[in-house]
PDB file of C-alpha atoms and ligand atoms in Angstrom:
ATOM      1  CA  MET A   1      27.556  29.345   3.938  1.00 94.00           C
ATOM      2  CA  GLU A   2      23.781  29.262   3.273  1.00 97.00           C
ATOM      3  CA  ILE A   3      22.035  25.886   2.320  1.00 97.00           C
ATOM      4  CA  GLU A   4      18.337  25.432   1.392  1.00 98.00           C
ATOM      5  CA  ALA A   5      16.867  22.558   3.184  1.00 98.00           C
ATOM      6  CA  TYR A   6      13.721  21.265   1.510  1.00 98.00           C
ATOM      7  CA  ALA A   7      10.609  19.682   3.069  1.00 98.00           C
ATOM      8  CA  LYS A   8       9.150  16.492   1.552  1.00 98.00           C
ATOM      9  CA  ILE A   9       5.801  15.251   1.076  1.00 98.00           C
ATOM     10  CA  ASN A  10       4.912  11.374   0.452  1.00 98.00           C
ATOM     11  CA  LEU A  11       3.031  10.855  -2.864  1.00 98.00           C
ATOM     12  CA  GLY A  12       2.791   7.298  -1.651  1.00 98.00           C
ATOM     13  CA  LEU A  13       3.462   5.575   1.625  1.00 98.00           C
ATOM     14  CA  ASP A  14       2.777   1.848   2.181  1.00 98.00           C
ATOM     15  CA  VAL A  15       3.737  -0.277   5.191  1.00 97.00           C
ATOM     16  CA  LEU A  16       4.744  -3.780   4.190  1.00 95.00           C
ATOM     17  CA  GLY A  17       5.386  -5.331   7.659  1.00 91.00           C
ATOM     18  CA  ARG A  18       7.058  -5.120  10.891  1.00 89.00           C
ATOM     19  CA  ARG A  19      10.702  -5.974  11.366  1.00 90.00           C
ATOM     20  CA  GLU A  20      12.329  -7.960  14.188  1.00 88.00           C
ATOM     21  CA  ASP A  21      14.058  -4.696  15.330  1.00 87.00           C
ATOM     22  CA  GLY A  22      10.675  -2.998  15.790  1.00 85.00           C
ATOM     23  CA  TYR A  23      11.070  -0.807  12.748  1.00 89.00           C
ATOM     24  CA  HIS A  24       8.558  -1.252   9.694  1.00 94.00           C
ATOM     25  CA  ASP A  25       9.446  -2.142   6.222  1.00 96.00           C
ATOM     26  CA  LEU A  26       8.199   0.652   4.027  1.00 97.00           C
ATOM     27  CA  SER A  27       7.586   1.420   0.450  1.00 98.00           C
ATOM     28  CA  MET A  28       7.220   5.114  -0.244  1.00 98.00           C
ATOM     29  CA  VAL A  29       7.331   7.599  -2.999  1.00 98.00           C
ATOM     30  CA  MET A  30       8.972  10.750  -1.735  1.00 98.00           C
ATOM     31  CA  GLN A  31       8.772  14.109  -3.297  1.00 98.00           C
ATOM     32  CA  SER A  32      10.860  17.171  -2.241  1.00 98.00           C
ATOM     33  CA  ILE A  33       8.934  20.529  -2.362  1.00 98.00           C
ATOM     34  CA  SER A  34      10.059  24.129  -2.706  1.00 98.00           C
ATOM     35  CA  LEU A  35       9.217  24.948   0.947  1.00 98.00           C
ATOM     36  CA  CYS A  36      12.492  25.036   2.770  1.00 98.00           C
ATOM     37  CA  ASP A  37      14.426  26.140   5.795  1.00 98.00           C
ATOM     38  CA  ILE A  38      17.503  28.074   5.351  1.00 98.00           C
ATOM     39  CA  ILE A  39      20.695  26.816   7.112  1.00 98.00           C
ATOM     40  CA  HIS A  40      23.395  29.386   7.838  1.00 98.00           C
ATOM     41  CA  LEU A  41      26.881  27.742   8.716  1.00 97.00           C
ATOM     42  CA  GLU A  42      29.606  30.196  10.114  1.00 93.00           C
ATOM     43  CA  PRO A  43      32.914  29.745  11.889  1.00 79.00           C
ATOM     44  CA  LEU A  44      32.267  30.760  15.436  1.00 74.00           C
ATOM     45  CA  PRO A  45      34.270  33.708  16.648  1.00 60.00           C
ATOM     46  CA  GLU A  46      36.049  32.708  19.932  1.00 62.00           C
ATOM     47  CA  VAL A  47      34.620  34.498  23.100  1.00 58.00           C
ATOM     48  CA  ASN A  48      37.536  35.892  25.058  1.00 56.00           C
ATOM     49  CA  GLY A  49      39.467  32.857  24.006  1.00 60.00           C
ATOM     50  CA  SER A  50      37.233  30.657  26.311  1.00 56.00           C
ATOM     51  CA  SER A  51      34.995  28.634  23.972  1.00 63.00           C
ATOM     52  CA  GLU A  52      35.754  24.913  23.930  1.00 76.00           C
ATOM     53  CA  GLU A  53      37.449  23.117  20.979  1.00 83.00           C
ATOM     54  CA  GLY A  54      34.929  21.926  18.474  1.00 89.00           C
ATOM     55  CA  GLU A  55      32.121  24.031  19.907  1.00 92.00           C
ATOM     56  CA  ILE A  56      28.928  23.868  17.926  1.00 95.00           C
ATOM     57  CA  THR A  57      26.071  26.407  18.671  1.00 94.00           C
ATOM     58  CA  VAL A  58      22.543  26.402  17.358  1.00 96.00           C
ATOM     59  CA  SER A  59      20.211  29.367  16.842  1.00 96.00           C
ATOM     60  CA  CYS A  60      16.740  29.453  15.388  1.00 97.00           C
ATOM     61  CA  ASN A  61      14.031  31.651  14.618  1.00 96.00           C
ATOM     62  CA  VAL A  62      11.312  29.812  16.369  1.00 95.00           C
ATOM     63  CA  ARG A  63      11.159  29.243  20.031  1.00 90.00           C
ATOM     64  CA  ASN A  64       9.627  25.597  20.186  1.00 90.00           C
ATOM     65  CA  LEU A  65      12.698  23.910  18.852  1.00 95.00           C
ATOM     66  CA  PRO A  66      15.703  22.742  20.958  1.00 95.00           C
ATOM     67  CA  CYS A  67      19.074  24.544  20.287  1.00 94.00           C
ATOM     68  CA  ASP A  68      21.187  21.666  21.942  1.00 94.00           C
ATOM     69  CA  GLU A  69      21.925  18.149  21.313  1.00 95.00           C
ATOM     70  CA  GLY A  70      17.946  17.637  20.944  1.00 96.00           C
ATOM     71  CA  ASN A  71      18.239  19.393  17.577  1.00 98.00           C
ATOM     72  CA  LEU A  72      19.115  17.137  14.522  1.00 98.00           C
ATOM     73  CA  ALA A  73      21.084  19.789  12.899  1.00 98.00           C
ATOM     74  CA  TYR A  74      23.309  20.112  16.075  1.00 98.00           C
ATOM     75  CA  ARG A  75      23.643  16.221  16.064  1.00 98.00           C
ATOM     76  CA  ALA A  76      24.621  16.133  12.259  1.00 98.00           C
ATOM     77  CA  ALA A  77      27.553  18.435  12.931  1.00 98.00           C
ATOM     78  CA  ARG A  78      28.584  16.682  15.996  1.00 97.00           C
ATOM     79  CA  LEU A  79      28.742  13.368  14.426  1.00 98.00           C
ATOM     80  CA  LEU A  80      31.119  14.561  11.647  1.00 98.00           C
ATOM     81  CA  PHE A  81      33.054  16.802  14.311  1.00 96.00           C
ATOM     82  CA  SER A  82      33.656  13.513  16.407  1.00 96.00           C
ATOM     83  CA  GLU A  83      34.357  11.499  13.591  1.00 97.00           C
ATOM     84  CA  PHE A  84      37.051  13.793  12.137  1.00 96.00           C
ATOM     85  CA  ALA A  85      38.180  15.250  15.210  1.00 94.00           C
ATOM     86  CA  ILE A  86      37.281  18.939  14.178  1.00 92.00           C
ATOM     87  CA  THR A  87      38.514  21.514  16.601  1.00 90.00           C
ATOM     88  CA  ASP A  88      37.231  24.577  14.844  1.00 90.00           C
ATOM     89  CA  HIS A  89      34.072  26.181  16.092  1.00 93.00           C
ATOM     90  CA  LEU A  90      30.772  26.188  14.087  1.00 95.00           C
ATOM     91  CA  ALA A  91      27.514  28.508  14.516  1.00 95.00           C
ATOM     92  CA  ILE A  92      24.455  26.934  12.918  1.00 97.00           C
ATOM     93  CA  ASP A  93      21.537  29.188  12.262  1.00 97.00           C
ATOM     94  CA  ILE A  94      18.313  27.691  11.312  1.00 98.00           C
ATOM     95  CA  GLU A  95      15.697  29.995   9.542  1.00 98.00           C
ATOM     96  CA  LYS A  96      12.704  27.693  10.218  1.00 98.00           C
ATOM     97  CA  ASN A  97       9.939  27.681   7.674  1.00 98.00           C
ATOM     98  CA  ILE A  98       8.834  24.258   7.563  1.00 98.00           C
ATOM     99  CA  PRO A  99       6.163  23.415  10.171  1.00 97.00           C
ATOM    100  CA  ILE A 100       7.586  21.162  13.067  1.00 96.00           C
ATOM    101  CA  ALA A 101       6.386  17.639  13.704  1.00 95.00           C
ATOM    102  CA  ALA A 102       4.006  17.871  10.581  1.00 96.00           C
ATOM    103  CA  GLY A 103       5.134  14.960   8.459  1.00 96.00           C
ATOM    104  CA  LEU A 104       7.344  16.965   6.366  1.00 98.00           C
ATOM    105  CA  ALA A 105      10.722  15.771   7.527  1.00 98.00           C
ATOM    106  CA  GLY A 106      11.742  19.207   8.719  1.00 97.00           C
ATOM    107  CA  GLY A 107      14.385  17.774  11.225  1.00 98.00           C
ATOM    108  CA  SER A 108      15.654  15.343   8.735  1.00 98.00           C
ATOM    109  CA  THR A 109      16.235  17.982   6.076  1.00 98.00           C
ATOM    110  CA  ASP A 110      18.117  20.264   8.415  1.00 98.00           C
ATOM    111  CA  ALA A 111      20.378  17.272   9.337  1.00 98.00           C
ATOM    112  CA  ALA A 112      21.034  16.443   5.757  1.00 98.00           C
ATOM    113  CA  ALA A 113      21.802  20.061   4.922  1.00 98.00           C
ATOM    114  CA  VAL A 114      24.309  20.323   7.976  1.00 98.00           C
ATOM    115  CA  LEU A 115      25.957  17.031   6.714  1.00 98.00           C
ATOM    116  CA  LYS A 116      26.442  18.349   3.286  1.00 98.00           C
ATOM    117  CA  GLY A 117      27.675  21.953   4.607  1.00 97.00           C
ATOM    118  CA  VAL A 118      30.092  20.541   7.107  1.00 97.00           C
ATOM    119  CA  ASN A 119      31.610  18.023   4.543  1.00 98.00           C
ATOM    120  CA  GLU A 120      32.096  20.997   2.128  1.00 96.00           C
ATOM    121  CA  PHE A 121      32.952  23.603   4.728  1.00 94.00           C
ATOM    122  CA  PHE A 122      35.869  21.480   6.260  1.00 94.00           C
ATOM    123  CA  GLY A 123      36.822  19.649   3.102  1.00 95.00           C
ATOM    124  CA  LEU A 124      36.078  16.242   4.453  1.00 97.00           C
ATOM    125  CA  GLY A 125      35.732  14.530   0.921  1.00 98.00           C
ATOM    126  CA  LEU A 126      32.881  12.412   1.833  1.00 98.00           C
ATOM    127  CA  SER A 127      30.941  11.113  -0.972  1.00 98.00           C
ATOM    128  CA  ASP A 128      27.192  11.138  -1.355  1.00 96.00           C
ATOM    129  CA  GLU A 129      27.021   7.441  -0.318  1.00 97.00           C
ATOM    130  CA  ASP A 130      29.179   8.172   2.730  1.00 98.00           C
ATOM    131  CA  LEU A 131      26.964  11.064   3.829  1.00 98.00           C
ATOM    132  CA  ALA A 132      23.857   9.007   3.332  1.00 98.00           C
ATOM    133  CA  GLN A 133      25.357   6.094   5.616  1.00 97.00           C
ATOM    134  CA  ARG A 134      26.028   8.648   8.257  1.00 98.00           C
ATOM    135  CA  GLY A 135      22.725  10.364   7.801  1.00 98.00           C
ATOM    136  CA  LEU A 136      20.838   7.254   8.287  1.00 97.00           C
ATOM    137  CA  LYS A 137      22.294   7.271  12.040  1.00 97.00           C
ATOM    138  CA  LEU A 138      20.270  10.489  12.585  1.00 98.00           C
ATOM    139  CA  GLY A 139      17.058   9.403  10.976  1.00 96.00           C
ATOM    140  CA  ALA A 140      15.351   7.386   8.261  1.00 95.00           C
ATOM    141  CA  ASP A 141      14.307  10.246   6.036  1.00 97.00           C
ATOM    142  CA  VAL A 142      17.853  11.856   6.132  1.00 98.00           C
ATOM    143  CA  PRO A 143      19.248   9.755   3.176  1.00 98.00           C
ATOM    144  CA  PHE A 144      16.459  10.833   0.916  1.00 98.00           C
ATOM    145  CA  CYS A 145      16.750  14.496   2.082  1.00 98.00           C
ATOM    146  CA  LEU A 146      20.318  14.467   1.078  1.00 98.00           C
ATOM    147  CA  MET A 147      19.309  13.430  -2.287  1.00 97.00           C
ATOM    148  CA  GLY A 148      16.192  15.437  -2.702  1.00 98.00           C
ATOM    149  CA  GLY A 149      13.737  15.396  -5.752  1.00 98.00           C
ATOM    150  CA  THR A 150      11.585  12.371  -6.491  1.00 98.00           C
ATOM    151  CA  ALA A 151      12.561   8.854  -5.331  1.00 98.00           C
ATOM    152  CA  VAL A 152      11.123   5.488  -4.126  1.00 98.00           C
ATOM    153  CA  ALA A 153      12.384   4.780  -0.667  1.00 98.00           C
ATOM    154  CA  GLU A 154      12.329   1.208   0.581  1.00 98.00           C
ATOM    155  CA  GLY A 155      13.543  -0.607   3.893  1.00 96.00           C
ATOM    156  CA  VAL A 156      13.090   1.766   6.659  1.00 94.00           C
ATOM    157  CA  GLY A 157      13.605   4.463   3.965  1.00 93.00           C
ATOM    158  CA  GLU A 158      17.241   4.278   3.199  1.00 93.00           C
ATOM    159  CA  ILE A 159      17.045   2.059   0.029  1.00 97.00           C
ATOM    160  CA  LEU A 160      16.515   4.930  -2.595  1.00 98.00           C
ATOM    161  CA  THR A 161      15.720   4.824  -6.304  1.00 98.00           C
ATOM    162  CA  PRO A 162      15.759   8.224  -7.921  1.00 98.00           C
ATOM    163  CA  MET A 163      12.924   9.120 -10.437  1.00 98.00           C
ATOM    164  CA  MET A 164      12.573  12.035 -12.606  1.00 97.00           C
ATOM    165  CA  THR A 165      10.559  14.941 -10.962  1.00 97.00           C
ATOM    166  CA  PRO A 166       7.242  15.516 -12.637  1.00 97.00           C
ATOM    167  CA  GLU A 167       6.577  18.964 -13.795  1.00 95.00           C
ATOM    168  CA  GLY A 168       3.521  21.229 -13.860  1.00 94.00           C
ATOM    169  CA  LEU A 169       1.875  20.141 -10.726  1.00 98.00           C
ATOM    170  CA  THR A 170       1.001  22.879  -7.860  1.00 98.00           C
ATOM    171  CA  VAL A 171       1.110  21.810  -4.155  1.00 98.00           C
ATOM    172  CA  LEU A 172      -1.403  23.420  -1.831  1.00 98.00           C
ATOM    173  CA  LEU A 173      -0.171  22.424   1.710  1.00 98.00           C
ATOM    174  CA  ALA A 174      -2.346  22.765   4.915  1.00 98.00           C
ATOM    175  CA  VAL A 175      -1.168  21.998   8.293  1.00 98.00           C
ATOM    176  CA  PRO A 176      -3.568  21.831  11.010  1.00 97.00           C
ATOM    177  CA  ASP A 177      -2.820  22.652  14.576  1.00 95.00           C
ATOM    178  CA  ILE A 178      -2.950  19.335  16.024  1.00 94.00           C
ATOM    179  CA  GLN A 179      -0.165  16.950  17.316  1.00 93.00           C
ATOM    180  CA  VAL A 180       0.481  13.545  15.859  1.00 95.00           C
ATOM    181  CA  SER A 181       3.114  11.098  17.218  1.00 95.00           C
ATOM    182  CA  THR A 182       4.683   9.189  14.499  1.00 94.00           C
ATOM    183  CA  LYS A 183       5.790   6.216  16.913  1.00 93.00           C
ATOM    184  CA  GLU A 184       2.032   5.926  18.190  1.00 96.00           C
ATOM    185  CA  VAL A 185       0.698   5.972  14.534  1.00 96.00           C
ATOM    186  CA  TYR A 186       2.939   3.065  13.509  1.00 95.00           C
ATOM    187  CA  GLU A 187       2.164   1.186  16.728  1.00 94.00           C
ATOM    188  CA  ALA A 188      -1.526   1.705  16.167  1.00 95.00           C
ATOM    189  CA  LEU A 189      -1.288   0.475  12.627  1.00 95.00           C
ATOM    190  CA  ASP A 190       0.201  -2.746  13.962  1.00 92.00           C
ATOM    191  CA  GLN A 191      -3.067  -3.274  15.809  1.00 93.00           C
ATOM    192  CA  ILE A 192      -5.407  -2.883  12.818  1.00 93.00           C
ATOM    193  CA  GLN A 193      -6.320  -4.920   9.889  1.00 92.00           C
ATOM    194  CA  ILE A 194      -5.256  -2.645   6.921  1.00 92.00           C
ATOM    195  CA  ALA A 195      -8.257  -2.068   4.831  1.00 93.00           C
ATOM    196  CA  SER A 196      -6.374  -1.279   1.556  1.00 93.00           C
ATOM    197  CA  HIS A 197      -2.845  -0.701   0.370  1.00 96.00           C
ATOM    198  CA  PRO A 198      -2.042   2.129  -2.057  1.00 97.00           C
ATOM    199  CA  ASP A 199      -1.520   1.379  -5.744  1.00 97.00           C
ATOM    200  CA  LEU A 200       2.176   2.249  -5.706  1.00 98.00           C
ATOM    201  CA  ASP A 201       2.919   0.511  -8.948  1.00 98.00           C
ATOM    202  CA  HIS A 202       0.523   2.500 -10.902  1.00 98.00           C
ATOM    203  CA  LEU A 203       1.822   5.714  -9.069  1.00 98.00           C
ATOM    204  CA  LYS A 204       5.379   4.966 -10.036  1.00 98.00           C
ATOM    205  CA  ALA A 205       4.257   4.156 -13.608  1.00 98.00           C
ATOM    206  CA  ALA A 206       2.386   7.609 -13.914  1.00 98.00           C
ATOM    207  CA  ILE A 207       5.668   9.338 -12.488  1.00 98.00           C
ATOM    208  CA  ASP A 208       7.746   7.403 -15.027  1.00 97.00           C
ATOM    209  CA  MET A 209       5.499   8.514 -17.823  1.00 96.00           C
ATOM    210  CA  ASP A 210       5.453  12.278 -16.355  1.00 94.00           C
ATOM    211  CA  ASP A 211       1.559  11.755 -16.635  1.00 95.00           C
ATOM    212  CA  THR A 212       0.431  14.738 -14.417  1.00 94.00           C
ATOM    213  CA  GLY A 213      -3.165  13.843 -15.011  1.00 93.00           C
ATOM    214  CA  CYS A 214      -2.712  10.337 -13.749  1.00 96.00           C
ATOM    215  CA  ILE A 215      -0.337  10.971 -10.782  1.00 98.00           C
ATOM    216  CA  PRO A 216      -2.986  12.692  -8.491  1.00 97.00           C
ATOM    217  CA  GLU A 217      -5.317   9.669  -8.969  1.00 97.00           C
ATOM    218  CA  PHE A 218      -2.865   7.215  -7.408  1.00 98.00           C
ATOM    219  CA  LEU A 219      -1.726   9.019  -4.349  1.00 98.00           C
ATOM    220  CA  GLY A 220      -2.063   6.790  -1.406  1.00 98.00           C
ATOM    221  CA  ASN A 221      -0.902   6.756   2.248  1.00 98.00           C
ATOM    222  CA  VAL A 222      -1.750   3.780   4.490  1.00 98.00           C
ATOM    223  CA  LEU A 223      -1.117   5.682   7.549  1.00 98.00           C
ATOM    224  CA  GLU A 224      -4.420   7.694   7.050  1.00 98.00           C
ATOM    225  CA  GLU A 225      -6.181   4.545   8.281  1.00 97.00           C
ATOM    226  CA  VAL A 226      -4.968   5.492  11.658  1.00 97.00           C
ATOM    227  CA  THR A 227      -4.492   9.096  11.876  1.00 97.00           C
ATOM    228  CA  ILE A 228      -7.807  10.207  10.113  1.00 97.00           C
ATOM    229  CA  PRO A 229     -10.264   8.450  12.619  1.00 96.00           C
ATOM    230  CA  ARG A 230      -8.449  10.239  15.431  1.00 96.00           C
ATOM    231  CA  HIS A 231      -8.225  13.562  13.760  1.00 96.00           C
ATOM    232  CA  PRO A 232     -11.440  14.312  11.332  1.00 94.00           C
ATOM    233  CA  GLU A 233      -9.827  17.699  10.465  1.00 95.00           C
ATOM    234  CA  ILE A 234      -7.577  15.797   7.988  1.00 97.00           C
ATOM    235  CA  ALA A 235     -10.394  14.396   6.073  1.00 97.00           C
ATOM    236  CA  MET A 236     -12.054  17.916   6.204  1.00 96.00           C
ATOM    237  CA  LEU A 237      -8.964  19.462   4.743  1.00 97.00           C
ATOM    238  CA  LYS A 238      -8.924  16.699   1.958  1.00 98.00           C
ATOM    239  CA  ARG A 239     -12.463  17.286   1.142  1.00 97.00           C
ATOM    240  CA  PHE A 240     -11.658  20.902   0.968  1.00 97.00           C
ATOM    241  CA  MET A 241      -8.949  20.239  -1.638  1.00 98.00           C
ATOM    242  CA  MET A 242     -11.003  18.259  -3.761  1.00 98.00           C
ATOM    243  CA  SER A 243     -13.988  20.529  -3.843  1.00 97.00           C
ATOM    244  CA  ASN A 244     -11.800  23.415  -4.558  1.00 97.00           C
ATOM    245  CA  GLY A 245     -10.328  21.998  -7.886  1.00 98.00           C
ATOM    246  CA  ALA A 246      -7.425  19.740  -6.550  1.00 98.00           C
ATOM    247  CA  ALA A 247      -6.906  16.530  -8.951  1.00 98.00           C
ATOM    248  CA  GLY A 248      -5.859  14.551  -5.707  1.00 98.00           C
ATOM    249  CA  ALA A 249      -5.361  15.113  -1.993  1.00 98.00           C
ATOM    250  CA  LEU A 250      -3.364  13.257   0.608  1.00 98.00           C
ATOM    251  CA  MET A 251      -2.029  13.200   4.220  1.00 98.00           C
ATOM    252  CA  SER A 252       1.894  13.220   4.268  1.00 98.00           C
ATOM    253  CA  GLY A 253       3.924  10.914   6.435  1.00 97.00           C
ATOM    254  CA  SER A 254       2.033  10.226   9.760  1.00 96.00           C
ATOM    255  CA  GLY A 255       0.273  13.601   9.518  1.00 95.00           C
ATOM    256  CA  PRO A 256      -0.936  16.014  10.258  1.00 97.00           C
ATOM    257  CA  SER A 257      -0.172  17.951   7.075  1.00 98.00           C
ATOM    258  CA  VAL A 258      -2.457  17.523   4.000  1.00 98.00           C
ATOM    259  CA  TYR A 259      -1.688  18.646   0.499  1.00 98.00           C
ATOM    260  CA  GLY A 260      -3.712  18.947  -2.667  1.00 98.00           C
ATOM    261  CA  LEU A 261      -2.176  18.503  -6.214  1.00 98.00           C
ATOM    262  CA  PHE A 262      -3.628  20.839  -8.769  1.00 98.00           C
ATOM    263  CA  VAL A 263      -2.980  20.737 -12.452  1.00 97.00           C
ATOM    264  CA  ASP A 264      -3.984  24.309 -12.888  1.00 97.00           C
ATOM    265  CA  TYR A 265      -1.937  26.946 -10.983  1.00 98.00           C
ATOM    266  CA  ASP A 266      -4.766  29.628 -11.122  1.00 98.00           C
ATOM    267  CA  THR A 267      -7.229  27.156  -9.387  1.00 98.00           C
ATOM    268  CA  ALA A 268      -4.545  26.301  -6.836  1.00 98.00           C
ATOM    269  CA  GLU A 269      -4.012  30.005  -5.940  1.00 98.00           C
ATOM    270  CA  ARG A 270      -7.680  30.557  -5.547  1.00 98.00           C
ATOM    271  CA  ALA A 271      -7.998  27.787  -3.175  1.00 97.00           C
ATOM    272  CA  TYR A 272      -5.026  29.001  -1.270  1.00 98.00           C
ATOM    273  CA  GLU A 273      -6.791  32.381  -0.693  1.00 97.00           C
ATOM    274  CA  VAL A 274      -9.841  30.651   0.518  1.00 96.00           C
ATOM    275  CA  LEU A 275      -7.815  28.177   2.783  1.00 96.00           C
ATOM    276  CA  LEU A 276      -5.948  31.129   4.319  1.00 95.00           C
ATOM    277  CA  CYS A 277      -9.176  32.159   5.913  1.00 92.00           C
ATOM    278  CA  ASP A 278     -10.240  28.634   6.907  1.00 84.00           C
ATOM    279  CA  ALA A 279      -9.728  27.672  10.618  1.00 81.00           C
ATOM    280  CA  ALA A 280      -9.085  24.116   9.711  1.00 87.00           C
ATOM    281  CA  ALA A 281      -5.667  24.856   8.557  1.00 93.00           C
ATOM    282  CA  ASP A 282      -3.280  26.519  10.941  1.00 94.00           C
ATOM    283  CA  LYS A 283      -0.534  27.106   8.331  1.00 97.00           C
ATOM    284  CA  VAL A 284      -1.084  27.150   4.621  1.00 98.00           C
ATOM    285  CA  PHE A 285       1.579  27.118   1.675  1.00 98.00           C
ATOM    286  CA  LEU A 286       1.322  27.260  -2.037  1.00 98.00           C
ATOM    287  CA  THR A 287       4.360  25.513  -3.326  1.00 98.00           C
ATOM    288  CA  GLY A 288       5.585  22.922  -5.935  1.00 98.00           C
ATOM    289  CA  PHE A 289       7.662  19.815  -6.680  1.00 98.00           C
ATOM    290  CA  GLN A 290      11.459  20.582  -6.086  1.00 98.00           C
ATOM    291  CA  PRO A 291      13.849  18.616  -8.183  1.00 97.00           C
ATOM    292  CA  ALA A 292      16.949  16.812  -6.957  1.00 96.00           C
ATOM    293  CA  PHE A 293      20.068  18.699  -5.803  1.00 86.00           C
ATOM    294  CA  GLY A 294      22.732  19.159  -8.591  1.00 75.00           C
TER     295      GLY A 294
HETATM  296  P1  ATP B   1       8.901  12.473  12.196  1.00 57.76           P
HETATM  297  O1  ATP B   1       8.150  11.802  11.026  1.00 57.76           O
HETATM  298  O2  ATP B   1      10.198  11.836  12.352  1.00 57.76           O
HETATM  299  O3  ATP B   1       8.168  12.745  13.438  1.00 57.76           O
HETATM  300  P2  ATP B   1       8.298  15.081  11.167  1.00 57.76           P
HETATM  301  O4  ATP B   1       8.745  15.541   9.815  1.00 57.76           O
HETATM  302  O5  ATP B   1       6.899  14.946  11.343  1.00 57.76           O
HETATM  303  O6  ATP B   1       9.269  13.968  11.503  1.00 57.76           O
HETATM  304  P3  ATP B   1      10.001  17.090  12.286  1.00 57.76           P
HETATM  305  O7  ATP B   1       9.737  18.545  11.896  1.00 57.76           O
HETATM  306  O8  ATP B   1      11.266  16.474  11.838  1.00 57.76           O
HETATM  307  O9  ATP B   1       8.778  16.215  12.023  1.00 57.76           O
HETATM  308  O10 ATP B   1      10.005  17.114  13.773  1.00 57.76           O
HETATM  309  C1  ATP B   1      10.069  15.944  14.710  1.00 57.76           C
HETATM  310  C2  ATP B   1      10.752  16.061  15.955  1.00 57.76           C
HETATM  311  O11 ATP B   1      12.118  16.395  15.854  1.00 57.76           O
HETATM  312  C3  ATP B   1      10.239  17.322  16.715  1.00 57.76           C
HETATM  313  O12 ATP B   1       9.810  16.766  18.169  1.00 57.76           O
HETATM  314  C4  ATP B   1      11.336  18.319  16.919  1.00 57.76           C
HETATM  315  O13 ATP B   1      11.341  18.866  18.267  1.00 57.76           O
HETATM  316  C5  ATP B   1      12.412  17.331  16.698  1.00 57.76           C
HETATM  317  N1  ATP B   1      13.568  18.193  15.911  1.00 57.76           N
HETATM  318  C6  ATP B   1      14.936  18.231  16.257  1.00 57.76           C
HETATM  319  N2  ATP B   1      15.668  19.011  15.336  1.00 57.76           N
HETATM  320  C7  ATP B   1      14.699  19.543  14.540  1.00 57.76           C
HETATM  321  C8  ATP B   1      14.863  20.571  13.553  1.00 57.76           C
HETATM  322  N3  ATP B   1      15.969  21.079  13.078  1.00 57.76           N
HETATM  323  N4  ATP B   1      13.700  20.791  12.865  1.00 57.76           N
HETATM  324  C9  ATP B   1      12.708  20.248  13.231  1.00 57.76           C
HETATM  325  N5  ATP B   1      12.382  19.407  14.115  1.00 57.76           N
HETATM  326  C10 ATP B   1      13.402  19.052  14.882  1.00 57.76           C
END
């Protein structure tokens, strides 16, 4: 079985407050993009009859990713294997295309793909809602990744309202070679006075009206207030996008990924060619909005 696991960007991200449990109340507009990992699920052949019951192995085409319980794909499979006492063996192979720890939900989307795959593969009969409840135990972005497409995400990210996916915008995505800790960004945000909150109401209205001219105007991410002062490369990449024809540009999640939205594909392609030679971006992708599954 082969499953596509799509990356996400935030068209909008606002932090409404800090909760008693330490998490933050969020209001986000999430968008899947066509950039994806490919997850292969295969029954694992027994090695000399010695492999353990319910064994799960993970392999991956990149070296800097754990292939044990540290991998969210493994944890997703283990969660269902334990609950349903599955004794078969499973090999998970991850063809990793989504940059890691980049604000693109790479781990969450792999976990979501494995939950769906194991559910189908072993005929567990779990509904979308059942999968989302289990996915939330693995990460706040997993319920959205199970659904994909365009959605408003509230709470810690688990209260989802699907929206129509806008058509006709091209995404130029740039990932600088810098490390950002999501935990530290949220902690730092608690220490500052937020200068301005994004206008998510206008953003949602523009999406509802499929107004591709207006959507880029209302992109906004409150976490830029923490990450950009620490990493000026992000501001440089946003400026690059705007001066090369993007209609809007934003950091995704807690960073460091930056994307530009282009109304005209040829303009985006020209900017992509230039950005490929720009040292500010370690990885560059020309991609687009991905509609919801099904
Ligand atoms: P977050 O906002 O939760 O930090 P992110 O989208 O910025 O997520 P991810 O690519 O999900 O970043 O990686 C976050 C962490 O999750 C990394 O430290 C990585 O080692 C770990 N991780 C575990 N499993 C995976 C996986 N299958 N793909 C990517 N990262 C994984």
